[in-house]
Short mmCIF file of C-alpha atoms and ligand atoms in Angstrom, two decimals:
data_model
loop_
_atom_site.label_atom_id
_atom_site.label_comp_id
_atom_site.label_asym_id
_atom_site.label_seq_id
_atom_site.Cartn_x
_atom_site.Cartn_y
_atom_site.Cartn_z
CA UNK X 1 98.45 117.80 87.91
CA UNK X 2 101.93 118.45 89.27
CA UNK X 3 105.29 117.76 88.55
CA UNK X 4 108.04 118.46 90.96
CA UNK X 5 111.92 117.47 90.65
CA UNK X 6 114.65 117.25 93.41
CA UNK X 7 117.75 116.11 94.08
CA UNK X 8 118.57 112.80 96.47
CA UNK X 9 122.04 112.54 98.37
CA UNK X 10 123.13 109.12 98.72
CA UNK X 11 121.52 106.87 96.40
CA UNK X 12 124.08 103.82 95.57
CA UNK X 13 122.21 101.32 94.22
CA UNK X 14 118.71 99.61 92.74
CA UNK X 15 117.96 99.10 96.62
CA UNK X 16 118.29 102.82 97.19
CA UNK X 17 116.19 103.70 93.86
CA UNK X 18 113.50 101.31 95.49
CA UNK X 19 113.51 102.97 99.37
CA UNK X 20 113.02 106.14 97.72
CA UNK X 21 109.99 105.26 95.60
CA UNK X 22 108.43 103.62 98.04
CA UNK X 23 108.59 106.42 100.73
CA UNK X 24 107.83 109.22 98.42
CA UNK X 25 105.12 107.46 96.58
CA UNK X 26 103.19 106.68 100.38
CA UNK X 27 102.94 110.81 100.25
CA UNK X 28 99.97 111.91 100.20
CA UNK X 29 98.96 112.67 96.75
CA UNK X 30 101.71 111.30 94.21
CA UNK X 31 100.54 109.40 91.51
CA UNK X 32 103.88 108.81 90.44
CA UNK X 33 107.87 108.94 91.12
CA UNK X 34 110.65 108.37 88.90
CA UNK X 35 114.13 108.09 90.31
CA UNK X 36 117.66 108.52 88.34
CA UNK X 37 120.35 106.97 90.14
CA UNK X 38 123.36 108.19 88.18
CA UNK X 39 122.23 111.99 88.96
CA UNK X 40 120.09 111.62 92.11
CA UNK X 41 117.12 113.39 90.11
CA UNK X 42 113.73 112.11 91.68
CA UNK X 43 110.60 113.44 90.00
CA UNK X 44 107.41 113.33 91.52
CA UNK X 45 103.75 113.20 89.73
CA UNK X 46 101.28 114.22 91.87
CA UNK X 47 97.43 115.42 92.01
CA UNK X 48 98.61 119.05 93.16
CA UNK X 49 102.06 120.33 94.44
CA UNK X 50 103.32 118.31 97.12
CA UNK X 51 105.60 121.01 98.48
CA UNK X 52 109.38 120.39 99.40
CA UNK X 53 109.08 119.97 103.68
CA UNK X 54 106.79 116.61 102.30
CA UNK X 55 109.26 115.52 99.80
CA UNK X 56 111.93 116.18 102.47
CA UNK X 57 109.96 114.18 105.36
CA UNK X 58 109.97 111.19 103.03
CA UNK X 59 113.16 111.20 101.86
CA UNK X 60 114.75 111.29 105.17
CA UNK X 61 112.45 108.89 106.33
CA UNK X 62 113.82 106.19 104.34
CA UNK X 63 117.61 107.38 105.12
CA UNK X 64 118.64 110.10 102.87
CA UNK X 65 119.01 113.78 102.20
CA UNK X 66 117.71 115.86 99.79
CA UNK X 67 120.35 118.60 98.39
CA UNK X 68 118.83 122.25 99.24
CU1 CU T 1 121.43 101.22 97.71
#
């Protein structure tokens, strides 16, 4: 098992939380993601290391950044 933690740009609200755990938890592998609005923190459970151009793919697919 894996866990992995990045930072989100942009997150305002429940809505955002919710667009976020939805895209990243479609990726390939993740068994789980927990998002923290008030810092951005997302942290992903997966089977094995999901790797950061995945996390990034997601994240921007829903319509945000991730801070490098
Ligand atoms: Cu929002």
């Amino acid at each position: 098992m894996s866990i992995e933690t990045y930072t989100v740009i942009g997150m305002t609200c429940g809505h955002c939380v919710s667009s976020i755990s939805t895209e990243v938890g479609s990726v390939p592998g993740v068994t789980a993601v927990d998002v923290d609005l008030a810092t951005g923190k997302v942290t992903i459970t997966s089977e094995r290391p999901v790797g950061c151009d995945a996390v990034r793919e997601a994240v921007e697919e829903a319509g945000y950044s991730l801070a490098s």
